[in-house]
Coordinates of C-alpha atoms in Angstrom, one line a residue:
X506 CA -114.8 -58.9 223.5
X507 CA -111.9 -56.6 224.0
X508 CA -111.9 -53.7 226.4
X509 CA -110.5 -50.7 224.5
X510 CA -110.0 -48.4 227.6
X511 CA -111.0 -47.4 231.0
X512 CA -111.5 -43.7 230.9
X513 CA -114.0 -41.2 232.4
X514 CA -114.9 -37.5 232.4
X515 CA -117.1 -35.6 234.9
X516 CA -117.3 -32.0 233.6
X517 CA -119.7 -31.2 230.7
X518 CA -118.1 -29.0 228.1
X519 CA -119.6 -25.7 227.1
X520 CA -121.9 -25.5 224.1
X521 CA -119.3 -23.9 221.9
X522 CA -116.6 -26.4 222.9
X523 CA -119.0 -29.3 222.0
X524 CA -119.8 -27.9 218.6
X525 CA -116.1 -27.1 217.9
X526 CA -115.1 -30.6 218.9
X527 CA -117.6 -32.1 216.5
X528 CA -116.3 -29.8 213.7
X529 CA -112.7 -30.7 214.5
X530 CA -113.4 -34.4 214.5
X531 CA -115.2 -34.2 211.2
X532 CA -112.1 -32.6 209.7
X533 CA -109.8 -35.3 211.2
X534 CA -111.6 -38.3 209.7
X535 CA -114.6 -39.1 207.7
X536 CA -117.7 -40.3 209.7
X537 CA -118.8 -43.8 208.8
X538 CA -122.5 -43.4 208.1
X539 CA -122.6 -47.1 207.2
X540 CA -122.1 -47.6 210.9
X541 CA -124.8 -45.1 211.7
X542 CA -122.3 -42.4 212.8
X543 CA -124.2 -39.2 213.3
X544 CA -122.8 -37.3 216.2
X545 CA -125.3 -35.5 218.4
X546 CA -123.9 -31.9 218.5
X547 CA -126.6 -30.0 220.2
X548 CA -125.7 -29.7 223.9
X549 CA -129.3 -28.9 225.0
X550 CA -130.6 -32.0 223.3
X551 CA -127.8 -34.1 224.8
X552 CA -128.6 -32.8 228.3
X553 CA -132.3 -33.3 227.8
X554 CA -131.8 -37.0 226.8
X555 CA -129.7 -37.7 229.9
X556 CA -132.2 -35.8 232.2
X557 CA -135.0 -38.0 230.9
X558 CA -133.3 -41.1 232.4
X559 CA -133.7 -39.6 235.9
X560 CA -130.3 -41.1 236.9
X561 CA -129.4 -41.9 240.5
X562 CA -125.9 -41.6 242.0
X563 CA -125.8 -45.3 242.5
X564 CA -126.6 -46.2 238.8
X565 CA -124.4 -48.1 236.5
X566 CA -125.2 -47.0 233.0
X567 CA -124.8 -48.7 229.6
X568 CA -124.3 -46.4 226.7
X569 CA -124.5 -47.8 223.1
X570 CA -122.6 -45.9 220.4
X571 CA -121.0 -43.1 222.5
X572 CA -119.2 -41.6 219.6
X573 CA -117.1 -38.7 220.9
X574 CA -118.8 -38.7 224.3
X575 CA -121.3 -35.8 224.1
X576 CA -123.8 -37.9 226.1
X577 CA -121.1 -39.8 228.0
X578 CA -119.7 -36.8 229.8
X579 CA -123.2 -35.8 231.0
X580 CA -124.1 -39.3 232.2
X581 CA -120.9 -39.4 234.2
X582 CA -122.0 -36.2 236.1
X583 CA -125.0 -38.0 237.5
X584 CA -124.2 -41.8 237.6
X585 CA -121.8 -44.1 239.5
X586 CA -120.2 -45.4 236.3
X587 CA -120.6 -45.9 232.6
X588 CA -119.9 -48.8 230.3
X589 CA -119.8 -47.5 226.7
X590 CA -119.9 -50.0 223.8
X591 CA -118.3 -48.5 220.6
X592 CA -117.8 -50.3 217.2
X593 CA -115.3 -47.8 215.7
X594 CA -111.8 -47.8 217.2
X595 CA -111.3 -44.2 216.1
X596 CA -114.3 -43.1 218.1
X597 CA -113.2 -45.1 221.1
X598 CA -109.8 -43.4 220.8
X599 CA -111.4 -39.9 220.7
X600 CA -113.5 -40.6 223.7
X601 CA -110.5 -42.0 225.6
X602 CA -108.6 -38.8 224.8
X603 CA -111.5 -36.6 225.8
X604 CA -111.8 -38.0 229.3
X605 CA -108.1 -38.6 230.0
X606 CA -106.8 -37.0 233.2
X607 CA -110.3 -35.9 234.4
X608 CA -111.8 -36.6 237.9
X609 CA -114.1 -39.3 236.7
X610 CA -111.5 -41.1 234.6
X611 CA -111.9 -44.4 236.5
X612 CA -115.6 -44.5 236.2
X613 CA -115.8 -45.1 232.4
X614 CA -115.1 -48.4 230.7
X615 CA -115.1 -48.6 226.9
X616 CA -115.9 -52.0 225.3
X617 CA -114.7 -52.0 221.7
X618 CA -116.8 -54.2 219.4
X619 CA -120.2 -55.1 218.1
X620 CA -122.9 -54.3 220.7
X621 CA -125.1 -57.2 219.5
X622 CA -122.2 -59.7 220.0
X623 CA -120.9 -58.2 223.2
X624 CA -121.4 -59.8 226.6
X625 CA -122.8 -57.1 228.8
X626 CA -122.1 -56.4 232.5
X627 CA -125.0 -55.6 234.8
X628 CA -126.4 -52.1 234.3
X629 CA -129.3 -50.2 235.8
X630 CA -130.0 -47.8 232.9
X631 CA -129.3 -47.8 229.1
X632 CA -128.9 -44.6 227.1
X633 CA -128.3 -44.8 223.4
X634 CA -127.9 -42.6 220.4
X635 CA -128.6 -45.8 218.5
X636 CA -126.7 -46.7 215.3
X637 CA -129.9 -47.1 213.2
X638 CA -129.0 -50.4 211.6
X639 CA -129.1 -52.2 215.0
X640 CA -132.3 -50.6 216.3
X641 CA -134.4 -53.8 216.4
X642 CA -131.7 -56.1 217.7
X643 CA -130.8 -53.6 220.4
X644 CA -134.4 -53.4 221.7
X645 CA -134.7 -57.2 221.9
X646 CA -131.3 -57.6 223.4
X647 CA -132.3 -55.2 226.2
X648 CA -135.7 -56.9 226.7
X649 CA -134.1 -60.3 226.9
X650 CA -131.4 -59.4 229.5
X651 CA -131.5 -61.8 232.5
X652 CA -131.6 -58.7 234.6
X653 CA -133.1 -56.0 232.4
X654 CA -132.4 -52.3 233.0
X655 CA -134.8 -50.2 235.1
X656 CA -135.2 -47.9 232.1
X657 CA -133.7 -47.3 228.7
X658 CA -133.7 -43.9 226.9
X659 CA -133.1 -44.7 223.3
X660 CA -132.9 -42.5 220.2
X661 CA -134.0 -44.0 216.9
X662 CA -135.1 -43.0 213.4
X663 CA -138.5 -41.3 213.8
X664 CA -140.5 -44.0 211.9
X665 CA -138.9 -46.8 213.9
X666 CA -139.7 -45.0 217.2
X667 CA -143.3 -44.5 216.2
X668 CA -143.6 -48.1 215.3
X669 CA -142.6 -49.0 218.9
X670 CA -145.4 -46.9 220.3
X671 CA -148.1 -47.5 217.6
X672 CA -151.4 -48.9 218.8
X673 CA -153.8 -51.3 217.0
X674 CA -155.4 -49.5 214.0
X675 CA -152.5 -47.1 213.6
X676 CA -150.9 -47.1 210.1
X677 CA -147.5 -47.9 211.7
X678 CA -148.8 -50.7 214.0
X679 CA -146.9 -53.9 213.1
X680 CA -145.3 -57.0 214.5
X681 CA -142.6 -54.9 216.1
X682 CA -145.2 -52.9 218.0
X683 CA -147.1 -55.9 219.2
X684 CA -144.0 -57.8 220.1
X685 CA -142.2 -55.1 222.1
X686 CA -145.3 -54.0 223.9
X687 CA -145.8 -57.4 225.3
X688 CA -142.5 -57.2 227.2
X689 CA -142.1 -53.5 227.8
X690 CA -143.9 -50.2 228.3
X691 CA -142.8 -47.7 225.6
X692 CA -143.5 -44.0 225.4
X693 CA -142.4 -41.3 223.0
X694 CA -140.6 -38.5 224.9
X695 CA -138.8 -36.2 222.4
X696 CA -138.4 -35.3 218.7
X697 CA -134.9 -34.6 217.5
X698 CA -134.3 -32.7 214.2
X699 CA -131.7 -34.0 211.9
X700 CA -130.0 -30.6 212.1
X701 CA -128.8 -31.5 215.6
X702 CA -126.4 -34.1 214.2
X703 CA -123.1 -34.0 212.3
X704 CA -123.3 -35.2 209.6
X705 CA -127.1 -34.8 209.5
X706 CA -128.9 -38.0 208.7
X707 CA -131.5 -38.2 206.0
X708 CA -134.4 -38.6 208.4
X709 CA -135.7 -37.1 211.6
X710 CA -135.1 -38.9 214.9
X711 CA -137.1 -39.5 218.1
X712 CA -136.3 -40.5 221.7
X713 CA -138.3 -43.2 223.5
X714 CA -138.4 -44.4 227.1
X715 CA -138.5 -48.2 227.3
X716 CA -139.3 -49.9 230.6
X717 CA -139.1 -53.7 230.7
X718 CA -142.1 -55.2 232.5
X719 CA -141.3 -56.6 235.9
X720 CA -142.4 -59.3 236.6
X721 CA -142.0 -60.6 233.0
X722 CA -145.2 -61.9 231.4
X723 CA -145.4 -65.7 231.9
X724 CA -145.2 -66.4 228.1
X725 CA -142.5 -68.0 226.1
X726 CA -140.8 -65.4 224.0
X727 CA -140.3 -67.7 221.0
X728 CA -143.9 -68.8 221.0
X729 CA -145.2 -65.3 221.1
X730 CA -142.8 -64.2 218.4
X731 CA -143.6 -67.2 216.2
X732 CA -147.4 -66.5 216.3
X733 CA -146.8 -62.8 215.5
X734 CA -144.6 -63.7 212.5
X735 CA -147.5 -65.6 211.0
X736 CA -150.3 -63.2 211.6
X737 CA -148.3 -60.1 210.6
X738 CA -147.0 -61.5 207.2
X739 CA -149.8 -59.3 205.7
X740 CA -151.2 -57.3 208.6
X741 CA -154.2 -56.0 206.5
X742 CA -155.2 -59.5 205.3
X743 CA -157.3 -61.8 207.5
X744 CA -155.6 -63.8 210.1
X745 CA -156.9 -67.0 208.5
X746 CA -155.1 -66.1 205.3
X747 CA -151.7 -66.2 207.1
X748 CA -152.3 -69.8 208.2
X749 CA -153.0 -71.0 204.6
X750 CA -149.4 -70.9 203.5
X751 CA -147.9 -74.3 202.9
X752 CA -144.7 -73.3 204.6
X753 CA -146.6 -72.3 207.7
X754 CA -148.5 -75.6 207.7
X755 CA -145.3 -77.5 207.3
X756 CA -143.7 -75.7 210.4
X757 CA -146.8 -76.2 212.5
X758 CA -147.1 -79.9 211.5
X759 CA -143.5 -80.5 212.4
X760 CA -144.1 -78.8 215.8
X761 CA -147.2 -80.8 216.4
X762 CA -145.3 -84.1 215.8
X763 CA -142.7 -82.9 218.3
X764 CA -145.5 -82.1 220.8
X765 CA -147.0 -85.6 220.4
X766 CA -143.6 -87.3 220.7
X767 CA -142.8 -85.4 223.9
X768 CA -146.1 -86.4 225.4
X769 CA -145.7 -90.1 224.4
X770 CA -148.5 -90.0 221.9
X771 CA -148.6 -92.0 218.7
X772 CA -147.6 -90.1 215.6
X773 CA -149.7 -91.5 212.8
X774 CA -149.0 -89.9 209.4
X775 CA -150.5 -92.3 206.9
X776 CA -151.4 -90.8 203.6
X777 CA -150.7 -87.2 204.8
X778 CA -153.3 -87.5 207.5
X779 CA -151.2 -85.4 209.9
X780 CA -151.3 -82.4 207.6
X781 CA -155.1 -82.7 207.4
X782 CA -155.3 -82.9 211.2
X783 CA -153.2 -79.8 211.7
X784 CA -155.3 -77.9 209.1
X785 CA -158.5 -78.9 210.9
X786 CA -157.1 -77.8 214.3
X787 CA -156.1 -74.5 212.9
X788 CA -159.5 -74.0 211.4
X789 CA -161.2 -74.9 214.6
X790 CA -159.1 -72.5 216.7
X791 CA -159.7 -69.6 214.3
X792 CA -163.4 -70.2 214.3
X793 CA -163.8 -70.7 218.0
X794 CA -161.8 -67.6 218.9
X795 CA -163.7 -65.5 216.4
X796 CA -160.5 -64.2 215.0
X797 CA -160.5 -65.9 211.6
X798 CA -161.7 -62.8 209.7
X799 CA -160.0 -60.2 211.8
X800 CA -156.9 -58.3 210.6
X801 CA -153.7 -58.4 212.7
X802 CA -153.3 -54.7 212.2
X803 CA -156.4 -54.1 214.3
X804 CA -155.9 -56.8 216.9
X805 CA -154.6 -56.0 220.4
X806 CA -152.5 -57.9 222.9
X807 CA -155.6 -59.7 224.3
X808 CA -156.6 -61.0 220.9
X809 CA -153.2 -62.5 220.3
X810 CA -153.0 -64.0 223.8
X811 CA -156.4 -65.6 223.2
X812 CA -155.2 -67.0 219.9
X813 CA -152.0 -68.3 221.4
X814 CA -153.7 -70.0 224.3
X815 CA -156.3 -71.7 222.1
X816 CA -153.6 -73.1 219.8
X817 CA -151.7 -74.5 222.8
X818 CA -154.8 -76.1 224.0
X819 CA -155.0 -78.3 220.9
X820 CA -151.2 -78.9 220.8
X821 CA -150.2 -76.4 218.1
X822 CA -147.0 -74.6 218.9
X823 CA -144.9 -72.0 217.2
X824 CA -141.3 -72.7 218.2

């Protein structure tokens, strides 16, 4: 992934300069809203987001979607260095121009390209005015970093942010909620009105604090994700209903055969007997855990862990 520039800036602009810069940029070229380009123009909100990160002078910070640098310049005031990943070459050029010749010039590195496909350097903190179409991939890329950040301060569409923090029984509680909350502690810290952006998005935004759990829970990510994909297909239906799908049975049967082969056990599938065996195992697990008639939308982490452990005990796996 190419490095567009190595530039930095240490002095935050005045409020009027920041707003004027946003207006000027908008007149120079059209923002690409398909890339989620909504520039944060309110300096008080920008400063508030950076302050929430509680940066240390020794911190290396990753910024996703820096745009024209309204967050970047404030981060550089407090951190050791910043790596900014920007998709749009025009934005990268504007940011490079903005920081050229300033005292912190050598402390900013711009990586030009798709964040999801970019190999990331080590970083202590992530701050992002997130391009909304990469919200979920961004969260899981951060969670699955070999050395995850100490904290991430992330701005998302309001509904997505509220899904991240939703609890069992909440209307927005979903697979995303249960999955992310296994690996990280997430808290809602700030609402941001759409009027604080140029151009204004169609929806309101929120900022969350995400702190990846350390040590990491001793659970296979793909197993956990695989189970949640099944039980949350229809979160208000019973959990047993999710396991009646023929496609789910086929996947679990294939996984069960793999499990038997890896453990040097005979795989006997005469007259479809393996399918029946898998169905019986599923039924037994759901009955013994007492979760057959429960709804995923009302189950908590303990319930899902109980279910996953019980399936593993009988050789049923999800990845």
